Short mmCIF file of C-alpha atoms and ligand atoms in Angstrom, two decimals:
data_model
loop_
_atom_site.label_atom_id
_atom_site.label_comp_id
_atom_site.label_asym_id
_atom_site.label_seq_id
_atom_site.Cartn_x
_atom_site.Cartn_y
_atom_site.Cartn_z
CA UNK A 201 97.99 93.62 73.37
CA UNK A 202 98.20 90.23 74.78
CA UNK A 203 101.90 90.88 76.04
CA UNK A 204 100.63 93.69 78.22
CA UNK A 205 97.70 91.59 79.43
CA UNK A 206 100.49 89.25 80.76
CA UNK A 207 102.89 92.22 81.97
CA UNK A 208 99.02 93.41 83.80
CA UNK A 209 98.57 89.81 84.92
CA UNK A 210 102.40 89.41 86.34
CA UNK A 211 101.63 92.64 88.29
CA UNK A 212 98.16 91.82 89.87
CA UNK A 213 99.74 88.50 91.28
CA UNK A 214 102.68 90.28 92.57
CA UNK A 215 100.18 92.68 94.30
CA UNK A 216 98.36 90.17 95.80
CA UNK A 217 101.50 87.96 96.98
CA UNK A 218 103.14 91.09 98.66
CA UNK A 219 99.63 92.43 100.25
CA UNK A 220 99.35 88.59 101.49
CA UNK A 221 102.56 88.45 103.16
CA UNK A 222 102.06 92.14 104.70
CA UNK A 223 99.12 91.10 106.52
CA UNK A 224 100.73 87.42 107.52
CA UNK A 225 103.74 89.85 108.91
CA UNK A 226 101.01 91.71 110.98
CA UNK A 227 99.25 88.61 111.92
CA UNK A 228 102.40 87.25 113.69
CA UNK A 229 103.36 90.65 115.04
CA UNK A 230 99.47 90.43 117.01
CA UNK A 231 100.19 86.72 118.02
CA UNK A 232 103.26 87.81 119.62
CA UNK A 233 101.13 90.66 121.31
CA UNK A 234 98.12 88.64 122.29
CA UNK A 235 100.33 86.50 123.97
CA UNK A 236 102.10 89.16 125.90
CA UNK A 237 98.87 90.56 126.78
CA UNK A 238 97.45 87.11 128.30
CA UNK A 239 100.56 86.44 130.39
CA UNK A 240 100.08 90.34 131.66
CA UNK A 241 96.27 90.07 132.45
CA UNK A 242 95.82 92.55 129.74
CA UNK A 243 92.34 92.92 127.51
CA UNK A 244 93.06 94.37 123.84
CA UNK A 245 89.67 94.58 121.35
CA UNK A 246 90.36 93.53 118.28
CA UNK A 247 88.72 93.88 114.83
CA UNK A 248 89.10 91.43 111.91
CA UNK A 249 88.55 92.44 108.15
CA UNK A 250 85.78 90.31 106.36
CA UNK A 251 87.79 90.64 103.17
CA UNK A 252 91.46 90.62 103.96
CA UNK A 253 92.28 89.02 107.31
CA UNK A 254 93.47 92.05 108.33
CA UNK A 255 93.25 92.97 112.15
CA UNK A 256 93.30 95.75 114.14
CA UNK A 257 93.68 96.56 117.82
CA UNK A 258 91.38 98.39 120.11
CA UNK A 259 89.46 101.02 117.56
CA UNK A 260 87.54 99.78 114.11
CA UNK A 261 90.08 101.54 111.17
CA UNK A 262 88.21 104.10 108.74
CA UNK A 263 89.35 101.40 105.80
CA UNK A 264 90.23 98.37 105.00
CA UNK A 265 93.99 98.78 105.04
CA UNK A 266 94.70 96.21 102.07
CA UNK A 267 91.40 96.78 100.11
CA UNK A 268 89.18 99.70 99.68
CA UNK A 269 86.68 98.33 101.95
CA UNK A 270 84.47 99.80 103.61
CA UNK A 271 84.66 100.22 107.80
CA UNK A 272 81.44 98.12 108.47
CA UNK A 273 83.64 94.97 107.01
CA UNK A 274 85.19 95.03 110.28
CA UNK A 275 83.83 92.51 112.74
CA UNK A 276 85.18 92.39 116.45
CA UNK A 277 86.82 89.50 117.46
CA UNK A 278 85.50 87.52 121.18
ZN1 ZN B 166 90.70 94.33 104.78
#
């Protein structure tokens, strides 16, 4: 029982580890984008998630797309 705790354990940390780096992948992906979008005079909305970091651009996702959260976690970004 206490080996699959550990195997159950081993798992949850490599969830969180690979959800962490998807949403630093994004995050640098939206840097690159911002940037573009300031040297073109562009305006993009975007939406940060309370709980993940996550962010999205121009419309408020139905989910979190890392946790189940819920859509009013999203706060837009000024
Ligand atoms: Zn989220």
């Amino acid at each position: 029982m206490i080996k699959e705790a550990n195997e159950e354990g081993k798992k949850n940390i490599v969830k969180a580890f690979s959800q962490s780096r998807d949403v630093e992948d994004r995050h640098a992906e939206l840097y690159k984008k911002a940037l573009s979008d300031m040297l073109a005079d562009r305006q993009t909305d975007y939406y940060v998630c309370q709980i993940c970091g996550y962010i999205s651009e121009d419309e408020v996702p139905d989910n979190c797309l890392v946790w189940d959260a819920l859509k009013g976690k999203f706060k837009p970004v000024k």
